Tab-separated table of C-alpha atoms in Angstrom:
chain	number	residue	atom	x	y	z
A	20	MET	CA	-2.538	-75.388	68.108
A	21	SER	CA	-5.906	-74.892	67.371
A	22	LYS	CA	-5.830	-77.129	64.057
A	23	THR	CA	-4.817	-80.775	63.341
A	24	VAL	CA	-1.767	-80.179	60.651
A	25	MET	CA	-0.108	-82.902	58.416
A	26	TYR	CA	3.142	-82.026	56.898
A	27	GLN	CA	4.490	-83.774	53.257
A	28	ILE	CA	8.155	-84.247	53.629
A	29	CYS	CA	10.289	-82.880	51.072
A	30	GLY	CA	13.229	-85.929	51.059
A	31	THR	CA	16.654	-85.200	50.508
A	32	ARG	CA	16.091	-87.991	47.228
A	33	PHE	CA	13.343	-90.021	46.262
A	34	PRO	CA	11.725	-92.055	46.310
A	35	MET	CA	11.290	-91.634	49.831
A	36	MET	CA	7.952	-91.335	52.163
A	37	SER	CA	7.489	-88.947	55.296
A	38	PHE	CA	5.140	-87.596	57.078
A	39	VAL	CA	4.008	-85.697	60.538
A	40	VAL	CA	0.673	-85.075	61.354
A	41	VAL	CA	0.764	-82.463	64.514
A	42	THR	CA	-2.713	-82.673	66.250
A	43	LYS	CA	-4.150	-80.020	68.765
A	44	SER	CA	-2.819	-80.777	71.551
A	45	ASN	CA	0.491	-80.976	70.048
A	46	ASN	CA	1.291	-84.276	69.762
A	47	ILE	CA	2.856	-85.897	66.844
A	48	ILE	CA	2.309	-88.959	64.776
A	49	VAL	CA	4.885	-89.251	62.289
A	50	ILE	CA	4.624	-91.610	59.387
A	51	ASP	CA	7.868	-93.650	57.534
A	52	GLY	CA	10.509	-91.253	57.905
A	53	GLY	CA	12.430	-92.072	54.444
A	54	HIS	CA	16.388	-91.876	54.526
A	55	LYS	CA	18.915	-91.401	57.068
A	56	GLU	CA	19.658	-88.143	54.984
A	57	ASP	CA	16.110	-87.211	55.758
A	58	MET	CA	16.377	-87.033	59.581
A	59	ASP	CA	17.645	-83.386	60.018
A	60	LEU	CA	14.644	-82.528	58.640
A	61	LEU	CA	12.247	-84.845	60.045
A	62	LYS	CA	13.636	-83.421	63.420
A	63	GLU	CA	12.576	-79.558	62.251
A	64	TYR	CA	8.762	-80.361	61.817
A	65	VAL	CA	8.945	-82.757	64.844
A	66	GLY	CA	11.072	-80.681	67.432
A	67	LYS	CA	10.910	-81.932	70.647
A	68	ARG	CA	7.016	-82.827	71.184
A	69	HIS	CA	5.807	-86.232	72.213
A	70	ILE	CA	5.348	-89.065	69.728
A	71	SER	CA	2.382	-90.794	70.363
A	72	ALA	CA	2.560	-93.017	66.987
A	73	TRP	CA	4.902	-93.948	64.899
A	74	ILE	CA	3.730	-95.658	61.669
A	75	LEU	CA	6.199	-97.644	59.522
A	76	THR	CA	4.090	-98.664	56.720
A	77	HIS	CA	6.436	-101.589	55.458
A	78	ALA	CA	10.570	-102.725	55.759
A	79	HIS	CA	11.653	-101.076	52.772
A	80	ASP	CA	15.061	-98.475	53.008
A	81	ASP	CA	13.028	-95.310	51.128
A	82	HIS	CA	10.243	-95.788	53.941
A	83	ILE	CA	12.240	-96.600	57.559
A	84	GLU	CA	16.418	-96.836	57.062
A	85	GLY	CA	16.144	-93.404	58.670
A	86	PHE	CA	14.536	-94.679	61.214
A	87	MET	CA	16.718	-97.879	61.746
A	88	HIS	CA	19.343	-95.178	61.629
A	89	GLU	CA	18.234	-93.257	64.617
A	90	VAL	CA	17.988	-96.204	66.175
A	91	GLU	CA	20.907	-98.432	65.739
A	92	GLU	CA	22.831	-94.255	66.385
A	93	ASN	CA	21.323	-93.327	69.555
A	94	GLY	CA	18.699	-95.771	70.803
A	95	LEU	CA	16.286	-93.472	68.825
A	96	SER	CA	16.971	-90.445	71.681
A	97	ASP	CA	16.602	-87.485	69.353
A	98	PHE	CA	12.853	-88.727	69.435
A	99	ASP	CA	10.410	-88.602	72.365
A	100	VAL	CA	8.429	-91.529	70.993
A	101	GLU	CA	5.778	-93.213	72.717
A	102	LYS	CA	4.592	-96.888	70.619
A	103	ILE	CA	5.849	-97.622	66.786
A	104	TYR	CA	3.468	-99.504	64.979
A	105	ILE	CA	4.630	-102.187	62.517
A	106	ASN	CA	2.942	-105.315	60.944
A	107	PHE	CA	6.257	-106.691	58.483
A	108	PRO	CA	7.153	-110.004	57.228
A	109	PRO	CA	8.795	-112.510	59.525
A	110	LEU	CA	12.585	-113.108	58.965
A	111	GLU	CA	11.487	-117.058	59.186
A	112	LEU	CA	10.617	-116.221	55.284
A	113	ILE	CA	13.521	-115.538	54.453
A	114	ASP	CA	14.082	-119.396	53.887
A	115	LYS	CA	10.818	-120.033	51.953
A	116	PRO	CA	10.793	-121.138	48.456
A	117	GLY	CA	8.864	-118.891	46.331
A	118	VAL	CA	9.783	-115.314	48.336
A	119	PRO	CA	12.028	-112.736	46.787
A	120	LYS	CA	15.271	-113.095	48.839
A	121	SER	CA	17.197	-109.761	47.081
A	122	ASP	CA	13.381	-107.627	48.520
A	123	ILE	CA	13.617	-109.595	51.272
A	124	MET	CA	16.939	-108.568	52.449
A	125	GLU	CA	16.743	-105.321	51.719
A	126	CYS	CA	15.735	-104.144	55.404
A	127	ILE	CA	14.286	-107.367	57.455
A	128	PRO	CA	17.266	-108.952	58.487
A	129	ARG	CA	18.351	-105.169	60.362
A	130	PHE	CA	15.242	-104.670	61.429
A	131	TYR	CA	14.907	-107.826	63.823
A	132	ASN	CA	18.626	-108.462	64.076
A	133	ASN	CA	19.546	-105.330	65.421
A	134	VAL	CA	16.940	-102.609	65.810
A	135	LEU	CA	14.280	-104.268	67.083
A	136	PRO	CA	15.895	-105.687	70.029
A	137	ARG	CA	16.638	-102.217	71.172
A	138	ILE	CA	12.666	-100.944	70.322
A	139	GLN	CA	10.526	-103.722	71.472
A	140	ASP	CA	9.327	-101.922	74.713
A	141	LYS	CA	8.084	-99.550	72.145
A	142	VAL	CA	6.605	-101.219	69.582
A	143	ARG	CA	2.954	-102.706	68.645
A	144	ILE	CA	1.566	-104.889	66.124
A	145	ALA	CA	-0.559	-102.752	64.534
A	146	ASN	CA	-3.523	-105.395	62.960
A	147	GLN	CA	-6.277	-105.201	60.234
A	148	GLY	CA	-9.296	-103.770	61.754
A	149	GLU	CA	-7.603	-102.245	64.793
A	150	SER	CA	-7.468	-98.132	65.113
A	151	ILE	CA	-6.232	-96.400	68.080
A	152	GLU	CA	-7.536	-92.579	68.578
A	153	ILE	CA	-4.973	-89.605	69.391
A	154	ASP	CA	-6.704	-86.491	70.441
A	155	GLU	CA	-9.088	-85.864	67.719
A	156	VAL	CA	-7.457	-88.385	65.438
A	157	LYS	CA	-8.551	-91.654	64.745
A	158	ILE	CA	-6.472	-93.837	62.742
A	159	GLU	CA	-7.726	-97.245	61.446
A	160	PHE	CA	-5.604	-100.332	59.979
A	161	ILE	CA	-7.626	-101.109	57.220
A	162	PHE	CA	-5.197	-103.576	55.582
A	163	SER	CA	-2.273	-105.182	57.424
A	164	PHE	CA	0.435	-108.345	55.957
A	165	HIS	CA	-0.917	-111.478	54.357
A	166	ASP	CA	0.893	-114.581	54.268
A	167	GLY	CA	1.090	-115.517	50.708
A	168	LEU	CA	1.871	-112.097	49.148
A	169	TYR	CA	4.823	-113.429	48.080
A	170	ASN	CA	5.442	-111.262	44.475
A	171	ASN	CA	5.675	-108.635	45.520
A	172	LEU	CA	6.179	-109.401	49.307
A	173	MET	CA	7.493	-106.033	51.040
A	174	ASN	CA	5.023	-103.582	49.073
A	175	ASP	CA	2.448	-105.857	49.409
A	176	SER	CA	3.114	-105.808	53.328
A	177	SER	CA	2.151	-102.520	53.470
A	178	LEU	CA	0.268	-100.876	55.998
A	179	VAL	CA	-3.032	-99.265	54.978
A	180	PHE	CA	-4.771	-97.107	57.199
A	181	LYS	CA	-7.042	-94.089	57.871
A	182	LEU	CA	-6.162	-91.227	59.247
A	183	SER	CA	-9.280	-89.193	60.611
A	184	THR	CA	-9.774	-86.007	62.010
A	185	PRO	CA	-13.368	-84.950	62.226
A	186	GLU	CA	-13.492	-82.814	59.373
A	187	THR	CA	-11.076	-84.731	57.132
A	188	SER	CA	-9.359	-88.367	56.140
A	189	VAL	CA	-6.410	-89.286	54.718
A	190	MET	CA	-6.128	-92.569	53.232
A	191	PHE	CA	-2.705	-94.322	53.180
A	192	LEU	CA	-1.627	-96.692	51.133
A	193	GLY	CA	2.531	-97.493	51.711
A	194	ASP	CA	3.053	-99.107	48.488
A	195	ILE	CA	0.581	-101.390	47.741
A	196	GLY	CA	0.759	-103.022	44.301
A	197	PRO	CA	-2.325	-104.375	41.786
A	198	LEU	CA	-2.639	-108.080	44.051
A	199	ALA	CA	-2.480	-106.407	47.579
A	200	GLY	CA	-4.834	-103.946	46.078
A	201	ASP	CA	-7.194	-106.562	44.924
A	202	VAL	CA	-7.462	-108.256	48.689
A	203	LEU	CA	-7.556	-104.686	49.734
A	204	TYR	CA	-10.805	-103.670	47.814
A	205	TYR	CA	-12.277	-107.135	48.195
A	206	GLU	CA	-12.117	-107.065	51.949
A	207	SER	CA	-12.392	-103.368	52.623
A	208	ASN	CA	-14.055	-101.373	49.509
A	209	HIS	CA	-16.555	-100.166	52.184
A	210	LEU	CA	-14.112	-98.595	54.101
A	211	LEU	CA	-11.867	-97.178	51.692
A	212	LYS	CA	-13.911	-93.329	51.548
A	213	ALA	CA	-11.664	-90.615	51.489
A	214	ASP	CA	-10.746	-86.892	51.388
A	215	ILE	CA	-7.172	-87.413	50.405
A	216	VAL	CA	-5.034	-90.348	49.500
A	217	GLN	CA	-1.370	-90.953	49.505
A	218	MET	CA	-0.455	-92.297	45.801
A	219	ALA	CA	0.494	-95.647	46.540
A	220	HIS	CA	4.012	-96.506	45.516
A	221	HIS	CA	5.405	-92.660	44.791
A	222	GLY	CA	2.412	-92.966	42.397
A	223	GLY	CA	3.414	-95.319	39.599
A	224	LEU	CA	3.299	-99.701	39.692
A	225	CYS	CA	0.776	-99.511	42.396
A	226	CYS	CA	-2.154	-100.807	42.717
A	227	GLY	CA	-5.489	-101.047	40.750
A	228	MET	CA	-7.840	-98.143	39.505
A	229	GLU	CA	-10.250	-99.676	41.012
A	230	VAL	CA	-8.892	-99.194	44.947
A	231	TYR	CA	-8.992	-95.153	43.953
A	232	ALA	CA	-12.261	-95.144	42.733
A	233	ALA	CA	-13.491	-96.344	46.089
A	234	ILE	CA	-11.792	-94.058	47.826
A	235	GLU	CA	-13.162	-90.984	45.352
A	236	PRO	CA	-10.533	-88.401	46.850
A	237	LYS	CA	-10.735	-84.931	46.239
A	238	ALA	CA	-6.725	-84.459	46.802
A	239	CYS	CA	-3.451	-86.765	46.075
A	240	LEU	CA	-0.271	-87.005	47.955
A	241	TRP	CA	2.645	-87.604	44.771
A	242	CYS	CA	5.673	-88.949	47.288
A	243	CYS	CA	8.010	-88.470	44.492
A	244	SER	CA	9.740	-86.168	42.603
A	245	MET	CA	8.393	-83.863	40.206
A	246	ASP	CA	10.438	-85.513	37.103
A	247	ASN	CA	8.716	-88.453	37.962
A	248	TYR	CA	5.561	-86.670	38.604
A	249	GLU	CA	5.605	-85.284	34.981
A	250	GLY	CA	6.525	-88.783	33.747
A	251	LYS	CA	10.182	-87.653	32.661
A	252	VAL	CA	12.063	-90.698	34.431
A	253	TYR	CA	10.558	-94.544	33.113
A	254	PRO	CA	10.700	-98.036	34.508
A	255	LYS	CA	12.998	-99.534	32.368
A	256	ILE	CA	11.919	-102.864	33.661
A	257	MET	CA	8.556	-101.960	31.924
A	258	ASP	CA	10.613	-102.511	28.868
A	259	ASP	CA	11.755	-106.240	29.819
A	260	LYS	CA	8.317	-108.007	29.155
A	261	GLU	CA	9.904	-111.287	30.312
A	262	THR	CA	10.432	-110.039	33.717
A	263	ILE	CA	7.648	-108.764	33.857
A	264	LYS	CA	5.633	-112.136	33.560
A	265	LYS	CA	7.665	-113.869	35.782
A	266	LEU	CA	7.165	-111.187	38.182
A	267	GLY	CA	3.353	-111.065	38.002
A	268	TRP	CA	3.803	-107.530	36.882
A	269	GLU	CA	1.243	-107.227	34.204
A	270	ARG	CA	-0.830	-105.041	35.800
A	271	MET	CA	1.191	-102.559	36.531
A	272	HIS	CA	1.139	-98.904	35.716
A	273	ILE	CA	3.187	-95.907	35.796
A	274	ILE	CA	2.542	-92.362	37.074
A	275	PRO	CA	0.696	-90.790	33.524
A	276	VAL	CA	-1.555	-93.579	34.160
A	277	THR	CA	-2.448	-92.886	37.446
A	278	ARG	CA	-2.145	-89.713	36.516
A	279	LYS	CA	-4.997	-89.983	34.260
A	280	TRP	CA	-7.145	-92.001	36.393
A	281	MET	CA	-7.073	-89.276	39.118
A	282	GLU	CA	-8.084	-86.852	36.145
A	283	GLN	CA	-11.126	-88.867	35.320
A	284	LEU	CA	-11.686	-89.719	39.392
A	285	GLY	CA	-12.500	-85.429	39.223
A	286	VAL	CA	-9.098	-84.797	41.590
A	287	LYS	CA	-8.382	-81.174	41.353
A	288	LYS	CA	-5.538	-80.691	44.098
A	289	HIS	CA	-2.026	-82.378	43.998
A	290	TYR	CA	0.852	-82.455	46.393
A	291	ILE	CA	4.263	-82.965	45.351
A	292	ALA	CA	6.445	-83.370	47.762
A	293	GLY	CA	9.545	-83.265	45.170
A	294	ILE	CA	8.854	-79.775	45.078
A	295	GLY	CA	8.744	-78.842	48.297
A	296	THR	CA	7.385	-79.834	52.029
A	297	ASN	CA	3.634	-79.541	51.852
A	298	GLU	CA	1.427	-78.130	54.512
A	299	ILE	CA	-2.254	-79.849	54.831
A	300	THR	CA	-4.129	-78.609	57.547
A	301	LEU	CA	-6.908	-81.605	58.073
């Protein structure tokens, strides 16, 4: 292959997030993978090629349930995987006061108890400040789990990383919310500039405008349905002001607001997973 290609995979249902990057040497980088129903399509794009890196941004089922299913069903035998990169909150946080139990119980016990023992030899902890290189692709981990960010724990534990080729850079924000966005901006705003940005948390209820302004993207990746992108789906929790205040979510914004931010930043190109798998040359 004479070019680096990224596929933004269309899911069977949303929200979900799944990307496949194919290097010029025909090696693969997978990011998340979505639900178990999304694995068949992922396998089509991966084929029998070697997966040099499988990056799991965070432990929510719309990002890693498919991966966990593959491990539990057949030990990931349908994929030729070299290394798996994670940085999930520790299992011990389940018993810590102030940690939202429903959030951490979604995938963390299943991952640590059922999945991790089967893939331990392939797993690498991706720490903030580290980087890896796969052929012409460089991946710089800019943000990882910060102990103490508990009110939106799983989303705010997302790995944030920049994937770069000599021609193009893509900033992956996972599902980070406002608090993690504050820390990311404070610690690393000078590292954020990129050509393309994956809109955090499927485009809404995410990090603040200042993060996107530091990135200065020319294009956006929206891992959401078309109805969500067009603002036809409204998260009803946003009308529950008491719960919003209790959760500390006063700075959460819906997709029509984040779309306005991108308009203000002059972004012209938008890739929306809900209308089909997108092929992007990097």
